[in-house]
């Protein structure tokens, strides 16, 4: 069997006295779409941020593409990586947040080009060609010269997705990407994500959109209280949940 794209083993995270992640275990196969659902404060976003090393973990381990995050092994010792090495590892995952975080003084095209040119030191002409193709891919071919203030929330989030893809990540991490959008704009962002899933991109999506999880994901994970309570296929977790807490959550969402 091939090595999973992501392996999380007994991941622990504390914020002072608050135990945010309590031994999270998860494997994500390359090319799979995993949706993480659960109530607010259950640790979903914290776990995603740990995968992208925006938060450091306090116990356990995470591997991405077979590489241990944050450390290197030297004999029986674990040596903490430098900030530069962690930044290199972070490039493996593209992250899309609830808020779009676009540079207000840059056009859509400039926002997408900034990372590949400045961070990856790639040729501007090559990056521009790829950025224009990405804008077309997310349905914004005519918006290259538009500033964020001239775009709707849904359009800004699609630019944010294109910006993450421009870094050529191995996987994409989505932290409730539609939660800040007006209801009528949610569908256009989910459509881009569905297309991305069909392309074979490995994706972890923290979401309350159970319809999206049911239609697109290979695996659904329900978290509560900093733990994975239940995991399985969409049919198992969303249609026939076994754990009482999962049943209560889904009933409340669908009510």
XYZ file of C-alpha atoms in Angstrom:
255
model
C 0.000 0.000 0.000
C 1.178 3.557 -0.691
C 2.107 5.879 2.182
C -0.817 8.152 3.177
C -0.401 11.824 2.294
C -1.129 12.815 5.909
C -0.662 10.818 9.102
C -1.522 12.376 12.468
C -0.657 10.326 15.551
C -1.869 11.219 19.045
C -1.714 14.971 18.332
C -1.974 17.128 21.448
C -2.430 20.898 21.656
C -2.788 23.141 24.710
C -3.579 26.834 25.022
C -2.515 27.493 28.583
C -4.758 25.271 30.667
C -7.145 24.545 27.792
C -6.629 21.156 26.164
C -7.640 21.881 22.558
C -6.565 18.605 20.895
C -6.641 15.401 22.902
C -4.779 12.714 21.011
C -6.079 13.172 17.462
C -5.342 10.288 15.077
C -6.076 10.566 11.353
C -4.803 9.277 8.024
C -5.579 10.868 4.661
C -4.745 9.038 1.446
C -3.253 10.899 -1.511
C -6.007 12.164 -3.804
C -8.711 11.756 -1.149
C -11.108 14.406 0.123
C -11.656 14.380 3.880
C -14.297 16.606 5.442
C -14.060 17.398 9.153
C -17.338 18.370 10.784
C -18.327 19.152 14.336
C -19.536 21.921 16.644
C -17.694 25.198 17.144
C -14.788 24.825 19.541
C -14.317 21.127 18.815
C -10.719 21.545 17.595
C -11.328 21.278 13.837
C -9.612 24.523 12.820
C -6.852 24.066 15.389
C -6.050 20.654 13.915
C -5.937 22.110 10.400
C -3.579 24.869 11.561
C -1.323 22.246 13.146
C -1.068 20.399 9.832
C 0.048 23.640 8.178
C 2.346 24.438 11.138
C 0.597 27.725 11.854
C 0.317 26.208 15.335
C 2.930 24.005 16.974
C 1.791 20.749 18.562
C 2.504 19.831 22.196
C 2.546 16.082 21.743
C 2.234 13.359 19.122
C 3.419 13.762 15.536
C 2.214 14.692 12.039
C 3.711 13.479 8.765
C 2.939 15.016 5.346
C 4.108 13.083 2.304
C 6.133 10.829 4.598
C 8.060 13.774 6.114
C 7.813 14.449 9.855
C 6.656 18.022 10.467
C 8.682 20.355 12.657
C 11.471 17.943 13.510
C 14.198 15.739 12.078
C 15.297 12.497 13.620
C 18.968 12.136 14.556
C 19.518 8.668 16.002
C 17.065 8.418 18.892
C 16.694 12.212 19.165
C 14.234 14.624 17.595
C 15.853 17.921 16.565
C 13.532 20.903 16.099
C 13.670 22.398 12.603
C 14.665 25.996 11.933
C 12.066 28.595 10.935
C 13.328 28.384 7.354
C 12.932 24.604 7.246
C 9.431 24.862 8.703
C 8.546 27.476 6.070
C 9.735 25.045 3.382
C 7.550 22.274 4.821
C 4.580 24.638 5.016
C 4.690 25.103 1.234
C 3.440 21.518 0.848
C -0.032 22.639 1.893
C -2.124 25.428 0.438
C -4.482 26.944 2.985
C -7.769 28.757 2.406
C -9.243 30.545 5.421
C -12.689 31.780 6.409
C -11.573 35.317 5.644
C -10.012 35.899 2.257
C -6.915 37.832 3.451
C -6.220 39.293 0.007
C -3.872 42.261 -0.309
C -6.237 45.195 -0.782
C -3.705 47.235 -2.781
C -3.106 44.437 -5.315
C -5.261 43.225 -8.190
C -6.543 39.658 -8.312
C -3.698 38.723 -10.661
C -1.078 40.375 -8.452
C -2.420 38.610 -5.359
C -2.015 35.247 -7.073
C 1.459 36.023 -8.432
C 2.962 37.401 -5.220
C 3.800 34.094 -3.498
C 5.326 32.220 -6.438
C 7.450 35.246 -7.460
C 8.570 36.463 -4.009
C 8.716 33.208 -2.016
C 9.471 30.605 -4.677
C 11.601 32.948 -6.826
C 9.933 31.742 -10.011
C 10.056 33.661 -13.303
C 7.410 36.389 -13.451
C 6.359 35.593 -17.042
C 5.826 31.914 -16.213
C 3.923 32.775 -13.024
C 1.685 35.284 -14.816
C 0.699 32.704 -17.425
C -0.110 30.177 -14.720
C -2.000 32.761 -12.631
C -4.204 33.725 -15.580
C -4.959 30.043 -16.163
C -5.881 29.656 -12.491
C -8.213 32.662 -12.668
C -9.935 31.023 -15.618
C -10.116 27.748 -13.700
C -12.001 29.398 -10.821
C -14.323 31.224 -13.215
C -12.740 34.675 -12.970
C -10.958 35.040 -16.305
C -12.239 38.577 -16.701
C -11.253 39.778 -13.233
C -7.440 39.790 -13.457
C -7.216 43.583 -13.020
C -9.950 43.878 -10.388
C -9.055 44.871 -6.821
C -10.578 42.977 -3.859
C -12.937 45.884 -3.114
C -14.400 45.420 -6.602
C -15.129 41.718 -6.057
C -17.925 39.961 -4.192
C -17.099 37.765 -1.216
C -17.469 34.656 -3.317
C -15.171 36.052 -5.994
C -12.573 37.021 -3.390
C -12.623 33.520 -1.947
C -12.149 32.043 -5.416
C -9.120 34.314 -5.884
C -7.851 33.040 -2.529
C -8.189 29.457 -3.772
C -6.312 30.335 -6.977
C -3.615 32.041 -4.886
C -3.123 28.881 -2.820
C -2.996 26.705 -5.942
C -0.372 28.975 -7.517
C 2.136 27.701 -4.952
C 1.733 24.188 -6.421
C 0.881 22.497 -3.114
C 0.654 18.736 -2.553
C -2.585 19.201 -0.623
C -5.197 21.854 0.038
C -6.534 22.745 3.479
C -9.852 24.606 3.719
C -10.941 26.150 7.021
C -14.702 26.728 6.688
C -14.194 28.562 3.374
C -17.869 29.469 2.941
C -18.754 30.522 6.501
C -18.105 34.236 5.871
C -20.134 34.308 2.648
C -23.701 35.363 2.012
C -25.820 32.251 1.335
C -26.272 33.022 -2.364
C -22.479 33.090 -2.871
C -21.710 29.753 -1.204
C -22.504 27.663 -4.286
C -19.905 29.317 -6.540
C -17.088 28.554 -4.085
C -18.258 24.972 -3.496
C -18.369 24.441 -7.273
C -14.674 25.375 -7.537
C -13.869 23.009 -4.661
C -15.813 20.179 -6.298
C -13.854 20.695 -9.520
C -10.614 20.645 -7.533
C -11.640 17.391 -5.869
C -12.345 15.800 -9.256
C -8.822 16.728 -10.385
C -7.348 14.416 -7.738
C -6.073 17.052 -5.302
C -5.712 15.829 -1.723
C -8.048 17.983 0.369
C -9.007 18.401 4.015
C -12.068 20.579 4.429
C -13.409 21.865 7.740
C -17.030 22.618 6.927
C -20.629 22.825 8.087
C -21.809 22.139 4.527
C -23.022 18.568 5.030
C -24.348 18.395 1.473
C -20.858 19.107 0.134
C -19.359 16.534 2.494
C -21.909 13.932 1.399
C -21.366 14.572 -2.318
C -17.617 15.125 -2.586
C -15.736 13.559 0.322
C -14.270 10.085 0.508
C -14.203 10.258 4.283
C -16.018 12.274 6.946
C -14.520 12.883 10.389
C -16.662 14.103 13.288
C -14.774 15.950 16.024
C -15.976 17.084 19.416
C -14.115 18.191 22.507
C -10.731 18.019 20.790
C -11.141 14.384 19.785
C -12.131 12.354 16.736
C -15.430 10.831 17.823
C -16.352 9.043 14.622
C -14.894 8.609 11.124
C -15.960 6.733 8.019
C -17.574 7.128 4.630
C -20.175 9.879 4.176
C -22.871 7.199 4.200
C -21.624 5.818 7.500
C -21.063 9.064 9.396
C -23.744 11.335 7.913
C -26.506 8.828 7.138
C -25.928 6.161 9.799
C -23.916 7.722 12.631
C -23.190 5.339 15.478
C -22.130 7.723 18.236
C -24.827 9.602 20.137
C -22.917 12.893 19.917
C -22.637 12.584 16.127
C -26.340 11.827 15.880
C -27.209 14.915 17.933
C -24.956 17.182 15.876
C -26.311 16.047 12.515
C -29.899 16.270 13.738
C -29.283 19.862 14.893
C -27.670 20.855 11.576
C -30.507 19.371 9.527
C -33.294 20.715 11.788
